[in-house]
CSV table of C-alpha atoms and ligand atoms in Angstrom, one decimal:
chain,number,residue,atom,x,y,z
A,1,UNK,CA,-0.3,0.3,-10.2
A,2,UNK,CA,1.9,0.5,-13.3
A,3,UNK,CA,6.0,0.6,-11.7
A,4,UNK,CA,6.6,3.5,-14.5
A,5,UNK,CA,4.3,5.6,-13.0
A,6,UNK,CA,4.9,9.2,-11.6
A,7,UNK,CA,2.8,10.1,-9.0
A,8,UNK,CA,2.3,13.7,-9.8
A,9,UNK,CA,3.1,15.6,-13.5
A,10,UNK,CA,2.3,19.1,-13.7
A,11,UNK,CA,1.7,20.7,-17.1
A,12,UNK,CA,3.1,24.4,-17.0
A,13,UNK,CA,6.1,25.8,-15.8
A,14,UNK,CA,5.4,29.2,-15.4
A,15,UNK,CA,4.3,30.5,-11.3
A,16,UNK,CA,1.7,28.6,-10.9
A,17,UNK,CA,3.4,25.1,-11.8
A,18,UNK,CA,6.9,26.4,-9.9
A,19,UNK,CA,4.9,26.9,-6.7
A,20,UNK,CA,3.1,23.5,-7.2
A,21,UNK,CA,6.8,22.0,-7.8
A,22,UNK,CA,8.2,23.6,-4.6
A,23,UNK,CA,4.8,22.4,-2.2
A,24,UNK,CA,5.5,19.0,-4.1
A,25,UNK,CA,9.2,18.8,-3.2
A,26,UNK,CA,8.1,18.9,0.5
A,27,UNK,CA,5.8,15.8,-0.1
A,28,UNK,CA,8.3,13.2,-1.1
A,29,UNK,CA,6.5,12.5,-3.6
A,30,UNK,CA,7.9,12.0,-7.4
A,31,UNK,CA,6.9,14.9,-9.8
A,32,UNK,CA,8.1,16.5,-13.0
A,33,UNK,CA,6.7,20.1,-14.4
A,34,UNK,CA,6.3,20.0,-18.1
A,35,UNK,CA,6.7,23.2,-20.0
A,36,UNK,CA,6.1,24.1,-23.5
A,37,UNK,CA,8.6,27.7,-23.2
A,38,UNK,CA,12.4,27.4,-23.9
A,39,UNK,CA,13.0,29.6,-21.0
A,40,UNK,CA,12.0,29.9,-17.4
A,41,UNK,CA,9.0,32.4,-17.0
A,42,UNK,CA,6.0,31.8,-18.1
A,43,UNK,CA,3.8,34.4,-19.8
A,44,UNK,CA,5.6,37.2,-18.3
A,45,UNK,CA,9.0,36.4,-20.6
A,46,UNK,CA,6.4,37.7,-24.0
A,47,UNK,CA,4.9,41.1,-22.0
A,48,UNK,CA,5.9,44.6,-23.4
A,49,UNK,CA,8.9,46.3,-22.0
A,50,UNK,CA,7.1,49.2,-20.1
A,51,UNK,CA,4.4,46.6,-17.9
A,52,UNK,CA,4.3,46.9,-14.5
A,53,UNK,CA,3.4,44.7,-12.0
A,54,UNK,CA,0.3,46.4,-9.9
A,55,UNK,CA,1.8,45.2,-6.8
A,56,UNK,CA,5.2,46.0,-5.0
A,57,UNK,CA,7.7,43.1,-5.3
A,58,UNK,CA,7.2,41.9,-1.6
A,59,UNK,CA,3.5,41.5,-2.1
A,60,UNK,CA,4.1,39.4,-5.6
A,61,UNK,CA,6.2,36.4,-4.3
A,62,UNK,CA,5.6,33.2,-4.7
A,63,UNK,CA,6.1,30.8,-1.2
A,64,UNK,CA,9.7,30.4,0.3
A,65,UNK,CA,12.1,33.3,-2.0
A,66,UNK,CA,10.5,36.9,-1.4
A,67,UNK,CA,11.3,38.4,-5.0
A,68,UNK,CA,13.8,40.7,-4.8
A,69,UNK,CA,13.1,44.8,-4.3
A,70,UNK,CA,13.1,47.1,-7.0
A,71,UNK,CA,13.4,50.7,-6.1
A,72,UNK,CA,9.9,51.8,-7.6
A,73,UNK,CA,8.3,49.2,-6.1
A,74,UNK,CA,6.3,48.2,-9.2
A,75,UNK,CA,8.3,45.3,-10.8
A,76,UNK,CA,8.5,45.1,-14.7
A,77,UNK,CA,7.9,42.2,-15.9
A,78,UNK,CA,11.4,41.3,-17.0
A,79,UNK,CA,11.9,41.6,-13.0
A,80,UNK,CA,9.4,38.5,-12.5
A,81,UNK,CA,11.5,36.5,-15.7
A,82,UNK,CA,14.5,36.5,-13.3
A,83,UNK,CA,13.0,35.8,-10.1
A,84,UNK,CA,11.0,32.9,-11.6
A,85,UNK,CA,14.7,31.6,-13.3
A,86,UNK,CA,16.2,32.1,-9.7
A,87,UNK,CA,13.5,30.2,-8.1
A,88,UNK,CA,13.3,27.2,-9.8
A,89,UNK,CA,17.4,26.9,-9.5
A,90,UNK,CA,17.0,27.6,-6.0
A,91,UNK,CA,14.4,24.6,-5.3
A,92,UNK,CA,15.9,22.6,-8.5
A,93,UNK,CA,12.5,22.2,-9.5
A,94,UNK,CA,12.4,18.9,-12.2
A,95,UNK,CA,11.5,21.4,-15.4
A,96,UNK,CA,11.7,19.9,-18.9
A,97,UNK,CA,11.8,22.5,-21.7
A,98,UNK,CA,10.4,22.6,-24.4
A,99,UNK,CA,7.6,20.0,-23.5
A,100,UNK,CA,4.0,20.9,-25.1
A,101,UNK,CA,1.9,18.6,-23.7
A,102,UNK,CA,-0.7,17.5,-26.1
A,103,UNK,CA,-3.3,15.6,-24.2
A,104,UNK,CA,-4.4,14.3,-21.1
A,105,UNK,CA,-6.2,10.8,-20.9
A,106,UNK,CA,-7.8,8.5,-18.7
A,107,UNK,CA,-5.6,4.9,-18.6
A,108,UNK,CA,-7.0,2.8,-16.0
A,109,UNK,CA,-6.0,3.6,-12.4
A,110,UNK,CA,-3.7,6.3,-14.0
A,111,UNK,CA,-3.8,9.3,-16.0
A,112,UNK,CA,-1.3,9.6,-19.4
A,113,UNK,CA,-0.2,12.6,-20.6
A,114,UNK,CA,0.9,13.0,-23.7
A,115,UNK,CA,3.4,15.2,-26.2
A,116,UNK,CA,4.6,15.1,-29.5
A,117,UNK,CA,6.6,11.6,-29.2
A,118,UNK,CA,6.4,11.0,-25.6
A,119,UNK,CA,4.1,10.2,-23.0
A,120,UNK,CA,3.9,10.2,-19.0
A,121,UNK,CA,1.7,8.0,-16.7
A,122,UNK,CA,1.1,9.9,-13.7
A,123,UNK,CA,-1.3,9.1,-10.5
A,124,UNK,CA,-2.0,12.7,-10.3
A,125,UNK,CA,-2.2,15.6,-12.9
A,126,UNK,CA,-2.1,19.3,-12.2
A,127,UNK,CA,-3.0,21.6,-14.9
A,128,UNK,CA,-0.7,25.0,-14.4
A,129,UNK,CA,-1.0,26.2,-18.1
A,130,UNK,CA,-2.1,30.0,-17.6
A,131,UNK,CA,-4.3,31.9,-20.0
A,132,UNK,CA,-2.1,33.5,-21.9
A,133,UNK,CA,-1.5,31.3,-25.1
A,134,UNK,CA,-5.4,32.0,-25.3
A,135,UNK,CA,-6.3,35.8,-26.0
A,136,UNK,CA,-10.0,36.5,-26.0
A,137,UNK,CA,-11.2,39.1,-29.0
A,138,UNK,CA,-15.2,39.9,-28.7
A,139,UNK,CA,-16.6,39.7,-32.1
A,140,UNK,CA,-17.8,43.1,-33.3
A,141,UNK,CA,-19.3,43.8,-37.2
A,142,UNK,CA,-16.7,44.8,-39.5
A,143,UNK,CA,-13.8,43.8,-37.8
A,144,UNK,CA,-12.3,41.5,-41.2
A,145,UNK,CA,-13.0,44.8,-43.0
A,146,UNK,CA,-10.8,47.1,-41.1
A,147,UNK,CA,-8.0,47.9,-43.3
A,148,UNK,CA,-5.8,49.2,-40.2
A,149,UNK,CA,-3.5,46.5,-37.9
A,150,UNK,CA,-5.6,44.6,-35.5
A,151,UNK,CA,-4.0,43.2,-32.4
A,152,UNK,CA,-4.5,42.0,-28.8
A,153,UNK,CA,-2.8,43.0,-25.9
A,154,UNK,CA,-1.0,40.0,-26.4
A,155,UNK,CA,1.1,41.5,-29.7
A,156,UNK,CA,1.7,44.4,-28.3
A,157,UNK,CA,5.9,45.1,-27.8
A,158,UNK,CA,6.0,48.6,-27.4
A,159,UNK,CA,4.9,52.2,-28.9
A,160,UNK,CA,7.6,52.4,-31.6
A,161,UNK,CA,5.4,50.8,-34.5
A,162,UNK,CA,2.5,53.0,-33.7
A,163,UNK,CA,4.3,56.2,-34.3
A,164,UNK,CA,2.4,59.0,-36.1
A,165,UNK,CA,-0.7,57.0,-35.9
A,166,UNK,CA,-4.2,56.7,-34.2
A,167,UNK,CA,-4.4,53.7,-31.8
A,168,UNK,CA,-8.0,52.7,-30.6
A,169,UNK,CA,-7.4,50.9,-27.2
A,170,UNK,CA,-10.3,48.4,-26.0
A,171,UNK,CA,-11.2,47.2,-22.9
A,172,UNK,CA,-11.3,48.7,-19.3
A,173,UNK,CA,-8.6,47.1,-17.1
A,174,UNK,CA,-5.0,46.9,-16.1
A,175,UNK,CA,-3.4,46.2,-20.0
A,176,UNK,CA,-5.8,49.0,-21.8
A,177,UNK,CA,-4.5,51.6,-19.0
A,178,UNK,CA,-1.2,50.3,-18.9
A,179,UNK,CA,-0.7,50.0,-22.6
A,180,UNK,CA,-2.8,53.6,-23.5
A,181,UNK,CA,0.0,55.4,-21.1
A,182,UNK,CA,2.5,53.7,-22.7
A,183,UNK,CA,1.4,54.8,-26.1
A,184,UNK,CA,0.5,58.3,-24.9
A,185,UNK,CA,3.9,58.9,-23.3
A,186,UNK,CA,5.3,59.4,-26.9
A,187,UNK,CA,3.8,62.3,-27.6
A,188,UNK,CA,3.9,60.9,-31.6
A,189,UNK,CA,0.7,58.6,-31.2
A,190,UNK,CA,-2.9,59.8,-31.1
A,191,UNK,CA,-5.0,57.4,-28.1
A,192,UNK,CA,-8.9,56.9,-28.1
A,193,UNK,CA,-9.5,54.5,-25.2
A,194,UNK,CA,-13.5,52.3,-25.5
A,195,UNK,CA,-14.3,50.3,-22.6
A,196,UNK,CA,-17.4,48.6,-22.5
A,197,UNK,CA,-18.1,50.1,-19.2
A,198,UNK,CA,-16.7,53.3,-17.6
A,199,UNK,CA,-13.7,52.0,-16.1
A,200,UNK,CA,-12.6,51.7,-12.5
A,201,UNK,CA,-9.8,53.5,-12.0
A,202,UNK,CA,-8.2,52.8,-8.3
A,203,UNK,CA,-6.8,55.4,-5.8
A,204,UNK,CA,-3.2,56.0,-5.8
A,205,UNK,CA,-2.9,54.3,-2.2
A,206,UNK,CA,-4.8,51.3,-3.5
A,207,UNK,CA,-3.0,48.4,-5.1
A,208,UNK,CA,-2.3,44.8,-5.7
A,209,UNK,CA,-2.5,44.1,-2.4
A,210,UNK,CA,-5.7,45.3,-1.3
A,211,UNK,CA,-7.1,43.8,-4.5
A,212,UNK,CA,-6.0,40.6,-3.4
A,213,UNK,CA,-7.8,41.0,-0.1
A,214,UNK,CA,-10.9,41.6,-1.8
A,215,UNK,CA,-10.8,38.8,-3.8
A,216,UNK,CA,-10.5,36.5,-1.2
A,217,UNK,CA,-13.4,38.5,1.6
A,218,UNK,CA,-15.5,38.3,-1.7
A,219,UNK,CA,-15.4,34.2,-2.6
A,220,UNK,CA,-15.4,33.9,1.3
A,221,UNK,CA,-18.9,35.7,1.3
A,222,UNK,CA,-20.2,33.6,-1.7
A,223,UNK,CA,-19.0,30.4,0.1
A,224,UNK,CA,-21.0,31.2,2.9
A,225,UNK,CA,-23.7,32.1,0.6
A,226,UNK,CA,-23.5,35.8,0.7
A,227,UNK,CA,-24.8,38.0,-2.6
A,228,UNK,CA,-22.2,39.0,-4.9
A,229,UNK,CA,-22.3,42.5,-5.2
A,230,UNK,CA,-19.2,42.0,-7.1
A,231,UNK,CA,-16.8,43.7,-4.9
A,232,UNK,CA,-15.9,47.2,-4.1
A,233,UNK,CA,-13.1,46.8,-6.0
A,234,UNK,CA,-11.8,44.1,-8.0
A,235,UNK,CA,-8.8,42.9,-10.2
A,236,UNK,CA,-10.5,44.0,-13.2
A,237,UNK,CA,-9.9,47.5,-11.7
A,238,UNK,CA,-7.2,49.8,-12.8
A,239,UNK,CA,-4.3,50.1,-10.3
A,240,UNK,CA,-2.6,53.8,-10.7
A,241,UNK,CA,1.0,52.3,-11.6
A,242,UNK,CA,3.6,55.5,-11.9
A,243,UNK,CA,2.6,55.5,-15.9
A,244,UNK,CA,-1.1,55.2,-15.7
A,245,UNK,CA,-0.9,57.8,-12.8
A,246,UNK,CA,0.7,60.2,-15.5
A,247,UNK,CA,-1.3,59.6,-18.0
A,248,UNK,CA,-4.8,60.7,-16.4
A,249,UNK,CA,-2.5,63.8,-15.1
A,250,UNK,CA,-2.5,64.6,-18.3
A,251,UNK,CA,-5.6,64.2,-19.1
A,252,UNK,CA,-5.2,60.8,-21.9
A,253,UNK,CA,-7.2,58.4,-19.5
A,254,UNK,CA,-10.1,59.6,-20.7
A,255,UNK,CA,-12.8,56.6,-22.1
A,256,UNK,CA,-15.5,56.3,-24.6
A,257,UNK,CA,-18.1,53.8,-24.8
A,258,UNK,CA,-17.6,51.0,-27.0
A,259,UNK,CA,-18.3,51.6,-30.5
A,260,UNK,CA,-20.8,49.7,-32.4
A,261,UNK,CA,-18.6,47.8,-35.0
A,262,UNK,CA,-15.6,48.5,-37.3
A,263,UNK,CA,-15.3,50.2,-40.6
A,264,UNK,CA,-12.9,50.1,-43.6
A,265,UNK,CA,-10.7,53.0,-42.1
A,266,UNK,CA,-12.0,52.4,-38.4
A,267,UNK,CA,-14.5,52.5,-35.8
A,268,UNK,CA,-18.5,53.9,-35.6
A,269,UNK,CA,-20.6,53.9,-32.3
A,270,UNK,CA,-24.4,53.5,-32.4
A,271,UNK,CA,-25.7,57.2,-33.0
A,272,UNK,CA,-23.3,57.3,-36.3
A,273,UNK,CA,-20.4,58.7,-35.1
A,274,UNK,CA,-17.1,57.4,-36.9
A,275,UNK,CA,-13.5,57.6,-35.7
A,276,UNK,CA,-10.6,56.6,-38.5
A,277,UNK,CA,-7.9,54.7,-37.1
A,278,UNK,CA,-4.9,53.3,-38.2
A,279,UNK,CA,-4.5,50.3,-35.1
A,280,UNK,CA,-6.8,49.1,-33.0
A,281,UNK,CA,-5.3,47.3,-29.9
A,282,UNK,CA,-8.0,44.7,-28.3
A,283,UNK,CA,-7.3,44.6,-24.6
A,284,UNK,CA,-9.8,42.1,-24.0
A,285,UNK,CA,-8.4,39.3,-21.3
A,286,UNK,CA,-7.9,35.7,-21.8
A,287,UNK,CA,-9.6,32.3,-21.6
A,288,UNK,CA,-7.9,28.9,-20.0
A,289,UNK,CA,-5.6,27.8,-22.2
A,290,UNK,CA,-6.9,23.8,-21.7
A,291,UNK,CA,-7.4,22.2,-24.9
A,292,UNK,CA,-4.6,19.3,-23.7
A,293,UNK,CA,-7.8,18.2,-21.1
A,294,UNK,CA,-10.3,17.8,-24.3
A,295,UNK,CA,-10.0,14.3,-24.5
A,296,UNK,CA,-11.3,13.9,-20.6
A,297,UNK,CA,-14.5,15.9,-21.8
A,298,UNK,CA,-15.1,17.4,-18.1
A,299,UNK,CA,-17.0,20.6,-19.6
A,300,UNK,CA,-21.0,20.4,-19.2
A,301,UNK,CA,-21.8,23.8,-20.3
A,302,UNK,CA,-20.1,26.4,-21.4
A,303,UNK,CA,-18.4,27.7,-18.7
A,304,UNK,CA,-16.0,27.2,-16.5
A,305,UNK,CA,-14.8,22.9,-15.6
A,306,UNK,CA,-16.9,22.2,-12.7
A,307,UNK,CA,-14.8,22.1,-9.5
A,308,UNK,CA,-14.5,20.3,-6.4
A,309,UNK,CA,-12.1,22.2,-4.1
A,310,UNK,CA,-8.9,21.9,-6.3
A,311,UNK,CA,-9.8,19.0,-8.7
A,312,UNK,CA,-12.2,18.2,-11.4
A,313,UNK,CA,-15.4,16.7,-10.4
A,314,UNK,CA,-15.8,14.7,-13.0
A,315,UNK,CA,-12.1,13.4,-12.5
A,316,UNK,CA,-10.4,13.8,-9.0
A,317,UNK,CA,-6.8,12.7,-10.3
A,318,UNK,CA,-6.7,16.5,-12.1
A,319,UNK,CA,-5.9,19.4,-10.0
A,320,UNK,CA,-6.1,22.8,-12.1
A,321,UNK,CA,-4.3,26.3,-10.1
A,322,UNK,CA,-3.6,29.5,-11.3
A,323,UNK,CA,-6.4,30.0,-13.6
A,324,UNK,CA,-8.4,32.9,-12.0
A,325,UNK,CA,-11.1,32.9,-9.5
A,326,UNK,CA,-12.3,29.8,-10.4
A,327,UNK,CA,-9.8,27.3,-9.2
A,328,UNK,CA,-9.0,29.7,-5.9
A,329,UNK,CA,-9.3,33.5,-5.5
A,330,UNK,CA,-6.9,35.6,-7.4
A,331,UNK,CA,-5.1,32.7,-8.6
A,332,UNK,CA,-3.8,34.3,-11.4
A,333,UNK,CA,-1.5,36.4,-10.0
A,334,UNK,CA,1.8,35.7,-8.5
A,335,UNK,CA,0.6,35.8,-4.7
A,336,UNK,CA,-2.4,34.3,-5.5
A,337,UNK,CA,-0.8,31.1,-7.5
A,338,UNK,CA,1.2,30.1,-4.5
A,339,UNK,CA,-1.8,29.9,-2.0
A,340,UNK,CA,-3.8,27.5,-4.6
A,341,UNK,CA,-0.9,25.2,-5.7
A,342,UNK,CA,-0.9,24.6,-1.6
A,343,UNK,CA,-4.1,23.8,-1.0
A,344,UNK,CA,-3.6,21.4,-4.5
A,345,UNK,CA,-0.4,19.9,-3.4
A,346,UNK,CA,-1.7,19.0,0.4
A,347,UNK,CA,-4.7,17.4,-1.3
A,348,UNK,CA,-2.5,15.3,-3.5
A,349,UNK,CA,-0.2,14.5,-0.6
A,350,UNK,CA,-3.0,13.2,1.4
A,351,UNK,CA,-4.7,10.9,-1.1
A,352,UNK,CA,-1.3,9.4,-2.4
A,353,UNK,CA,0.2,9.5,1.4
A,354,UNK,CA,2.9,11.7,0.9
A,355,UNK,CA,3.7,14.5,3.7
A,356,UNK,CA,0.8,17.0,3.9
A,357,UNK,CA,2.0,20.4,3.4
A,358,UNK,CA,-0.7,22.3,5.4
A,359,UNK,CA,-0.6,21.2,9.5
A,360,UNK,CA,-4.0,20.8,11.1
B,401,FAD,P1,1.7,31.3,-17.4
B,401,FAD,O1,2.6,32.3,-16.9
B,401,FAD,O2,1.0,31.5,-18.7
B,401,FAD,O3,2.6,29.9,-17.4
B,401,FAD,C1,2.0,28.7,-18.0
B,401,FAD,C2,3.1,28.0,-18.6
B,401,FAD,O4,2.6,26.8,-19.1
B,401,FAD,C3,3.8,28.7,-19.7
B,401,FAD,O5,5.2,28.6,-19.6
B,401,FAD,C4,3.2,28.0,-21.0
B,401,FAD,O6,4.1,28.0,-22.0
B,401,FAD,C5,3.0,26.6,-20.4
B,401,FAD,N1,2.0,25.8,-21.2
B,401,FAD,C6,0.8,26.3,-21.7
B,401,FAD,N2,0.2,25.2,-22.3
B,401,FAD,C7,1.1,24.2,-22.2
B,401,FAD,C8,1.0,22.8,-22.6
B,401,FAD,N3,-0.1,22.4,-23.3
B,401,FAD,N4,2.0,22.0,-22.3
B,401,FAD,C9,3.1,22.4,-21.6
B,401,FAD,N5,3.2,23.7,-21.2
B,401,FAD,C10,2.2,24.5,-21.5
B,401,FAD,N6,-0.2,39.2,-11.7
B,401,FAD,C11,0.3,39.7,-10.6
B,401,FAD,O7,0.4,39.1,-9.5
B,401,FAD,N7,0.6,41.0,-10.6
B,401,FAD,C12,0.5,41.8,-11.7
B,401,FAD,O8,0.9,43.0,-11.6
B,401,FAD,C13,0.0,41.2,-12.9
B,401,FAD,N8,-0.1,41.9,-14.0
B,401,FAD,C14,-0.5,41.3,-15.2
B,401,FAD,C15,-0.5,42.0,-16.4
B,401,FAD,C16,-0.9,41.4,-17.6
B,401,FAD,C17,-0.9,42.2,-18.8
B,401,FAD,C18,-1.3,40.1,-17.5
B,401,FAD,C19,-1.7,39.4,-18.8
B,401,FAD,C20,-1.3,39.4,-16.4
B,401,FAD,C21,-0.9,40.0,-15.2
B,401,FAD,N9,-0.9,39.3,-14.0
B,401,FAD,C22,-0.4,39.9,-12.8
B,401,FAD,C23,-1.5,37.9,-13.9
B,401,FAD,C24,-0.6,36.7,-13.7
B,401,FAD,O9,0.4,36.8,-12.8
B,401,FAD,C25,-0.1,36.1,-15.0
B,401,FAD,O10,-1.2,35.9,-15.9
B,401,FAD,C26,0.7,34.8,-14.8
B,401,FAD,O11,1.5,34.7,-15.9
B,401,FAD,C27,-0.1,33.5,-14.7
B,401,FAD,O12,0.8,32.4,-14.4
B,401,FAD,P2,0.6,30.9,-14.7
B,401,FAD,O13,1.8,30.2,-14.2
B,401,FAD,O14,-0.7,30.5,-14.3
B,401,FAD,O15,0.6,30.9,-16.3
């Protein structure tokens, strides 16, 4: 075993890698958290001013620091920037900004990971990198021949360029809802909301939590080989946050179906209906941001990097947390991210024979 070796690098410093960094302070073992931002926080430090977090503050904390009340009870997201700043002074969590971290390869025993002029050997990698830097637009017809602004939900920073305009929102969850009230509130911008399918909108009492609890009854059930009947609710589902709330009071949250493909001056659905627009936002989700793994080739087929618990079947020295459902359920959100990097972390611990974090 080469002496320069860390045992544990984790690429990502936003929740996910700060919870693996505080399970992995309680190991003993030696870490560092690599992080291509300037700034503490993730994705959350590039979402528009008016998002809110679907869940109250004490049901979106990562382990060990409860974040911090807000008297709503639906954090904004420059709320989550300053508890994830306080958190990883608090644990003095070894962050190096800015790191991008280029690519991850195979070296003997050990597994290198590289950036633009630097390189770490590590026994163990975890892969914390969100999906963020990754936006996901479906392709429809037409869409290089719109003459309007095209952006994802991603660009969006607020109302105030949309003024005096028609917006065509697209896509049925959380950021559509979220981003249609915010435009909507104006008054001064004309919404037309398409979802692919009629969208789910939650009852007031329902939220975050709940959601969370679904997740998890639902990946139990498939575990033990249960049908998926895909939940009775899930996190695709829209959680009546104060704004969305107001909006379908006054009668904005109303969908379309999705429109058949894009036009010159804006959008047409099947029968031959058309719809000019000036913007059309694409609320449309996010893929794994994990080109740094290409060069360890673990995808088979097109989907998801075939897991074993919380490492890659093809290598067991990656662990990847945080991404969604697919590394551990509702990973992707701030109470979810702190279960999987401990399940990760004990798993590391045990194979290198550092403490375990989790007591049998
Ligand atoms: P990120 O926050 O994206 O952090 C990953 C970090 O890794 C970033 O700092 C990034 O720069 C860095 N990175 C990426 N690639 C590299 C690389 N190659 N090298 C080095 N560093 C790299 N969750 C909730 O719990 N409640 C909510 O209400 C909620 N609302 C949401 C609303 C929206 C609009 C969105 C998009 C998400 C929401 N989420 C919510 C989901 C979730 O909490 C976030 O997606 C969260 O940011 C994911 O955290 P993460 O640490 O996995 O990824």
């Amino acid at each position: 075993m080469a002496s320069d070796a860390l045992d544990v690098v984790v690429v990502g410093g936003g929740q996910a890698g700060l919870a693996a960094g505080y399970y992995l302070r309680r190991t003993g073992l030696e870490f560092v958290i690599l992080d291509a931002q300037d700034e503490p926080g993730g994705a959350w430090r590039h979402a528009w001013p008016s998002l809110r977090l679907f869940s109250p503050a004490q049901h979106s904390s990562l382990p060990g620091r409860p974040m911090p009340a807000t008297t709503d009870g639906y954090p904004d997201a420059g709320h989550v920037v300053d508890y994830l700043a306080a958190y990883e002074k608090r644990y003095e969590l070894p962050v190096r900004r800015p790191v991008t971290v280029t690519a991850v390869r195979r070296d003997g025993d050990l597994l290198t990971v590289h950036a633009a002029g630097e390189s770490w050997r590590a026994r163990r990698v975890i892969s914390a990198t969100g999906t963020w830097w990754r936006p996901y637009l479906p392709y429809y017809p037409g869409r290089a021949e719109f003459s309007g602004r095209q952006l994802h939900t991603t660009g969006y920073q607020g109302p105030e360029p949309f003024a005096g305009q028609h917006v065509v929102i697209v896509g049925g969850g959380n950021s559509a809802a979220q981003i249609l009230a915010d435009l909507s509130a104006t008054g001064d911008v004309d919404t037309t909301w398409v979802t692919p399918r009629p969208p789910r909108l939650l009852p007031d009492d329902i939220d975050g939590r709940a959601l969370f609890d679904i997740a998890t009854r639902r990946r139990a059930a498939l575990l033990q080989g249960g049908a998926d009947d895909g939940g009775v609710a899930g996190l695709g589902d829209i959680v009546a946050v104060p704004s969305v709330r107001a909006a379908r009071d006054r009668g904005d949250l109303r969908a379309r179906p999705m429109f058949a493909r894009l036009t010159p001056t804006g959008v047409a659905w099947p029968d031959g209906t058309t719809l000019d627009c000036d913007a059309v936002i694409w609320c449309t989700g996010f893929r794994p941001a994990l080109s740094h793994l290409a060069p360890l080739r673990l995808r088979t087929t097109g989907g998801p990097i075939p897991m074993t618990g919380t490492h890659a079947t093809a290598e067991p020295r990656l662990h990847l947390i945080g991404y969604g459902d697919w590394t551990a359920p509702a990973s992707a959100t701030l109470i979810g991210a702190g279960m999987n990097a401990r399940t990760a972390v004990d798993d590391i611990a045990r194979a290198l024979g550092g403490r375990p974090v989790i007591r049998n």
